[in-house]
PDB file of C-alpha atoms in Angstrom:
ATOM      1  CA  UNK A   1      26.496 -71.769  52.225  1.00  0.00           C
ATOM      2  CA  UNK A   2      26.435 -68.470  54.151  1.00  0.00           C
ATOM      3  CA  UNK A   3      30.194 -68.714  54.869  1.00  0.00           C
ATOM      4  CA  UNK A   4      30.961 -69.427  51.287  1.00  0.00           C
ATOM      5  CA  UNK A   5      29.168 -66.494  50.154  1.00  0.00           C
ATOM      6  CA  UNK A   6      30.635 -64.198  52.760  1.00  0.00           C
ATOM      7  CA  UNK A   7      33.887 -65.256  51.803  1.00  0.00           C
ATOM      8  CA  UNK A   8      32.600 -64.690  48.149  1.00  0.00           C
ATOM      9  CA  UNK A   9      31.423 -61.428  48.155  1.00  0.00           C
ATOM     10  CA  UNK A  10      34.417 -59.965  49.747  1.00  0.00           C
ATOM     11  CA  UNK A  11      36.652 -59.144  47.119  1.00  0.00           C
ATOM     12  CA  UNK A  12      39.790 -60.204  47.139  1.00  0.00           C
ATOM     13  CA  UNK A  13      41.296 -56.423  47.392  1.00  0.00           C
ATOM     14  CA  UNK A  14      39.885 -56.351  50.694  1.00  0.00           C
ATOM     15  CA  UNK A  15      41.224 -59.520  51.935  1.00  0.00           C
ATOM     16  CA  UNK A  16      44.317 -58.226  51.185  1.00  0.00           C
ATOM     17  CA  UNK A  17      44.221 -54.949  53.110  1.00  0.00           C
ATOM     18  CA  UNK A  18      43.099 -57.309  56.062  1.00  0.00           C
ATOM     19  CA  UNK A  19      45.764 -59.832  56.099  1.00  0.00           C
ATOM     20  CA  UNK A  20      48.622 -56.687  55.135  1.00  0.00           C
ATOM     21  CA  UNK A  21      46.801 -55.076  58.434  1.00  0.00           C
ATOM     22  CA  UNK A  22      46.720 -58.374  60.230  1.00  0.00           C
ATOM     23  CA  UNK A  23      50.847 -60.028  59.417  1.00  0.00           C
ATOM     24  CA  UNK A  24      52.378 -56.806  57.506  1.00  0.00           C
ATOM     25  CA  UNK A  25      53.635 -56.259  54.341  1.00  0.00           C
ATOM     26  CA  UNK A  26      54.416 -59.531  51.980  1.00  0.00           C
ATOM     27  CA  UNK A  27      53.597 -62.218  49.732  1.00  0.00           C
ATOM     28  CA  UNK A  28      51.703 -64.352  52.802  1.00  0.00           C
ATOM     29  CA  UNK A  29      49.572 -61.274  53.014  1.00  0.00           C
ATOM     30  CA  UNK A  30      48.747 -61.971  48.731  1.00  0.00           C
ATOM     31  CA  UNK A  31      48.577 -65.564  49.337  1.00  0.00           C
ATOM     32  CA  UNK A  32      46.225 -65.279  52.294  1.00  0.00           C
ATOM     33  CA  UNK A  33      44.034 -63.231  50.488  1.00  0.00           C
ATOM     34  CA  UNK A  34      43.670 -64.874  47.317  1.00  0.00           C
ATOM     35  CA  UNK A  35      43.071 -68.517  49.390  1.00  0.00           C
ATOM     36  CA  UNK A  36      40.106 -66.656  51.457  1.00  0.00           C
ATOM     37  CA  UNK A  37      38.304 -65.378  48.328  1.00  0.00           C
ATOM     38  CA  UNK A  38      39.150 -68.849  46.168  1.00  0.00           C
ATOM     39  CA  UNK A  39      37.833 -70.591  48.982  1.00  0.00           C
ATOM     40  CA  UNK A  40      34.096 -69.029  48.797  1.00  0.00           C
ATOM     41  CA  UNK A  41      34.193 -69.558  44.773  1.00  0.00           C
ATOM     42  CA  UNK A  42      35.377 -72.939  44.353  1.00  0.00           C
ATOM     43  CA  UNK A  43      32.503 -73.806  47.670  1.00  0.00           C
ATOM     44  CA  UNK A  44      29.995 -72.503  45.183  1.00  0.00           C
ATOM     45  CA  UNK A  45      30.836 -73.648  41.882  1.00  0.00           C
ATOM     46  CA  UNK A  46      31.397 -76.949  43.122  1.00  0.00           C
ATOM     47  CA  UNK A  47      27.971 -77.147  44.955  1.00  0.00           C
ATOM     48  CA  UNK A  48      26.325 -76.107  41.791  1.00  0.00           C
ATOM     49  CA  UNK A  49      27.796 -78.609  39.451  1.00  0.00           C
ATOM     50  CA  UNK A  50      26.711 -80.943  42.034  1.00  0.00           C
ATOM     51  CA  UNK A  51      23.147 -79.643  42.231  1.00  0.00           C
ATOM     52  CA  UNK A  52      22.906 -79.930  38.147  1.00  0.00           C
ATOM     53  CA  UNK A  53      24.202 -83.368  38.129  1.00  0.00           C
ATOM     54  CA  UNK A  54      22.128 -85.321  36.154  1.00  0.00           C
ATOM     55  CA  UNK A  55      19.668 -87.113  39.313  1.00  0.00           C
ATOM     56  CA  UNK A  56      18.992 -90.585  36.517  1.00  0.00           C
ATOM     57  CA  UNK A  57      22.608 -91.150  37.899  1.00  0.00           C
ATOM     58  CA  UNK A  58      22.193 -90.857  41.269  1.00  0.00           C
ATOM     59  CA  UNK A  59      18.703 -92.751  41.253  1.00  0.00           C
ATOM     60  CA  UNK A  60      20.431 -96.085  38.674  1.00  0.00           C
ATOM     61  CA  UNK A  61      23.431 -96.274  41.875  1.00  0.00           C
ATOM     62  CA  UNK A  62      20.877 -95.978  44.569  1.00  0.00           C
ATOM     63  CA  UNK A  63      19.019 -99.075  41.948  1.00  0.00           C
ATOM     64  CA  UNK A  64      22.244-100.990  42.053  1.00  0.00           C
ATOM     65  CA  UNK A  65      22.619-100.618  45.819  1.00  0.00           C
ATOM     66  CA  UNK A  66      25.718 -98.555  45.935  1.00  0.00           C
ATOM     67  CA  UNK A  67      25.921 -96.246  48.918  1.00  0.00           C
ATOM     68  CA  UNK A  68      25.921 -91.937  48.510  1.00  0.00           C
ATOM     69  CA  UNK A  69      29.548 -91.853  48.484  1.00  0.00           C
ATOM     70  CA  UNK A  70      29.640 -95.356  45.580  1.00  0.00           C
ATOM     71  CA  UNK A  71      27.269 -93.381  43.700  1.00  0.00           C
ATOM     72  CA  UNK A  72      29.073 -90.320  44.324  1.00  0.00           C
ATOM     73  CA  UNK A  73      33.136 -92.135  43.282  1.00  0.00           C
ATOM     74  CA  UNK A  74      31.507 -94.347  40.588  1.00  0.00           C
ATOM     75  CA  UNK A  75      29.021 -92.402  38.716  1.00  0.00           C
ATOM     76  CA  UNK A  76      29.005 -88.441  39.132  1.00  0.00           C
ATOM     77  CA  UNK A  77      32.663 -88.356  39.247  1.00  0.00           C
ATOM     78  CA  UNK A  78      33.120 -89.097  35.635  1.00  0.00           C
ATOM     79  CA  UNK A  79      30.004 -86.661  34.786  1.00  0.00           C
ATOM     80  CA  UNK A  80      31.547 -83.943  36.963  1.00  0.00           C
ATOM     81  CA  UNK A  81      35.509 -84.248  36.686  1.00  0.00           C
ATOM     82  CA  UNK A  82      35.476 -82.385  33.321  1.00  0.00           C
ATOM     83  CA  UNK A  83      33.683 -79.109  35.409  1.00  0.00           C
ATOM     84  CA  UNK A  84      35.373 -78.921  38.294  1.00  0.00           C
ATOM     85  CA  UNK A  85      38.973 -79.149  36.576  1.00  0.00           C
ATOM     86  CA  UNK A  86      37.565 -76.393  34.513  1.00  0.00           C
ATOM     87  CA  UNK A  87      36.316 -74.628  37.747  1.00  0.00           C
ATOM     88  CA  UNK A  88      40.028 -75.081  39.084  1.00  0.00           C
ATOM     89  CA  UNK A  89      41.696 -73.642  36.435  1.00  0.00           C
ATOM     90  CA  UNK A  90      39.338 -70.954  35.753  1.00  0.00           C
ATOM     91  CA  UNK A  91      39.562 -69.992  39.138  1.00  0.00           C
ATOM     92  CA  UNK A  92      43.208 -70.212  39.151  1.00  0.00           C
ATOM     93  CA  UNK A  93      43.120 -68.138  35.898  1.00  0.00           C
ATOM     94  CA  UNK A  94      41.022 -65.680  38.197  1.00  0.00           C
ATOM     95  CA  UNK A  95      44.031 -65.554  41.114  1.00  0.00           C
ATOM     96  CA  UNK A  96      46.436 -64.950  38.591  1.00  0.00           C
ATOM     97  CA  UNK A  97      44.858 -61.805  37.764  1.00  0.00           C
ATOM     98  CA  UNK A  98      43.995 -60.859  41.404  1.00  0.00           C
ATOM     99  CA  UNK A  99      47.705 -61.170  41.822  1.00  0.00           C
ATOM    100  CA  UNK A 100      48.355 -58.183  39.659  1.00  0.00           C
ATOM    101  CA  UNK A 101      45.849 -56.240  41.908  1.00  0.00           C
ATOM    102  CA  UNK A 102      47.296 -57.377  45.331  1.00  0.00           C
ATOM    103  CA  UNK A 103      51.184 -56.043  44.567  1.00  0.00           C
ATOM    104  CA  UNK A 104      50.099 -52.975  44.754  1.00  0.00           C
ATOM    105  CA  UNK A 105      49.134 -52.693  48.421  1.00  0.00           C
ATOM    106  CA  UNK A 106      52.329 -54.622  48.938  1.00  0.00           C
ATOM    107  CA  UNK A 107      50.844 -58.215  49.184  1.00  0.00           C
ATOM    108  CA  UNK A 108      53.517 -59.157  46.793  1.00  0.00           C
ATOM    109  CA  UNK A 109      52.769 -60.914  43.450  1.00  0.00           C
ATOM    110  CA  UNK A 110      53.042 -59.468  40.325  1.00  0.00           C
ATOM    111  CA  UNK A 111      51.484 -56.359  41.239  1.00  0.00           C
ATOM    112  CA  UNK A 112      54.530 -55.680  43.131  1.00  0.00           C
ATOM    113  CA  UNK A 113      56.831 -55.950  40.251  1.00  0.00           C
ATOM    114  CA  UNK A 114      54.187 -53.747  38.175  1.00  0.00           C
ATOM    115  CA  UNK A 115      53.945 -50.979  40.947  1.00  0.00           C
ATOM    116  CA  UNK A 116      57.828 -50.645  41.004  1.00  0.00           C
ATOM    117  CA  UNK A 117      58.063 -50.720  36.951  1.00  0.00           C
ATOM    118  CA  UNK A 118      55.865 -47.996  37.466  1.00  0.00           C
ATOM    119  CA  UNK A 119      57.526 -45.930  39.916  1.00  0.00           C
ATOM    120  CA  UNK A 120      60.662 -46.064  38.085  1.00  0.00           C
ATOM    121  CA  UNK A 121      59.351 -45.356  35.114  1.00  0.00           C
ATOM    122  CA  UNK A 122      60.594 -48.420  33.803  1.00  0.00           C
ATOM    123  CA  UNK A 123      57.818 -48.766  30.436  1.00  0.00           C
ATOM    124  CA  UNK A 124      59.452 -51.712  28.667  1.00  0.00           C
ATOM    125  CA  UNK A 125      59.581 -53.611  31.671  1.00  0.00           C
ATOM    126  CA  UNK A 126      55.906 -52.905  32.670  1.00  0.00           C
ATOM    127  CA  UNK A 127      55.154 -53.942  29.004  1.00  0.00           C
ATOM    128  CA  UNK A 128      56.932 -57.341  29.343  1.00  0.00           C
ATOM    129  CA  UNK A 129      55.044 -57.638  32.702  1.00  0.00           C
ATOM    130  CA  UNK A 130      51.791 -57.256  31.241  1.00  0.00           C
ATOM    131  CA  UNK A 131      52.355 -59.671  27.953  1.00  0.00           C
ATOM    132  CA  UNK A 132      53.591 -61.906  30.535  1.00  0.00           C
ATOM    133  CA  UNK A 133      50.388 -61.523  32.813  1.00  0.00           C
ATOM    134  CA  UNK A 134      48.522 -61.818  28.806  1.00  0.00           C
ATOM    135  CA  UNK A 135      50.896 -65.377  28.372  1.00  0.00           C
ATOM    136  CA  UNK A 136      49.690 -66.764  31.466  1.00  0.00           C
ATOM    137  CA  UNK A 137      45.840 -66.377  31.437  1.00  0.00           C
ATOM    138  CA  UNK A 138      46.173 -67.413  28.040  1.00  0.00           C
ATOM    139  CA  UNK A 139      48.268 -70.238  28.446  1.00  0.00           C
ATOM    140  CA  UNK A 140      45.265 -71.461  31.555  1.00  0.00           C
ATOM    141  CA  UNK A 141      42.818 -70.701  28.776  1.00  0.00           C
ATOM    142  CA  UNK A 142      44.287 -73.370  26.757  1.00  0.00           C
ATOM    143  CA  UNK A 143      45.500 -75.646  29.107  1.00  0.00           C
ATOM    144  CA  UNK A 144      41.491 -75.664  30.173  1.00  0.00           C
ATOM    145  CA  UNK A 145      40.482 -76.065  26.631  1.00  0.00           C
ATOM    146  CA  UNK A 146      42.777 -79.478  26.013  1.00  0.00           C
ATOM    147  CA  UNK A 147      42.489 -80.902  29.345  1.00  0.00           C
ATOM    148  CA  UNK A 148      38.606 -80.948  28.826  1.00  0.00           C
ATOM    149  CA  UNK A 149      38.477 -81.806  25.678  1.00  0.00           C
ATOM    150  CA  UNK A 150      40.421 -85.120  26.474  1.00  0.00           C
ATOM    151  CA  UNK A 151      38.675 -85.842  29.678  1.00  0.00           C
ATOM    152  CA  UNK A 152      35.106 -85.629  27.420  1.00  0.00           C
ATOM    153  CA  UNK A 153      36.926 -87.128  24.507  1.00  0.00           C
ATOM    154  CA  UNK A 154      35.107 -91.218  24.128  1.00  0.00           C
ATOM    155  CA  UNK A 155      37.436 -94.154  25.351  1.00  0.00           C
ATOM    156  CA  UNK A 156      38.083 -96.773  22.300  1.00  0.00           C
ATOM    157  CA  UNK A 157      36.355 -99.713  23.706  1.00  0.00           C
TER     158      UNK A 157
END
């Protein structure tokens, strides 16, 4: 937990500056920065979803003689899957937004395009990039809602 807390508490921009200093300018520094911060976020959100899982499912698995792994696979997986997908899509959406900031420090991503458009006074291009970012975030939100709805829909017998 402490490791996850450390990775989550350091902002992606700080990781970006660190990785730009270590490996130089470019998209790899941005990817590593986003991955480091996402590691902490995924760990915390997935752990919380396991902690709030219905204890009756675990008890039922034990009562049936299932091992902890079997209980996880057969019992908890179906219950936690919608939340895990939602968490994954949220972190992915957050990473798209973070990539706009990382480009401003030379770590590639959408922010590099934003920075170039601003420095070259290309306001039409800047507006297009901002609209693309809004469209990406809205698409991830819609996708997340549809996937969660499809998973939670009662199955026909």
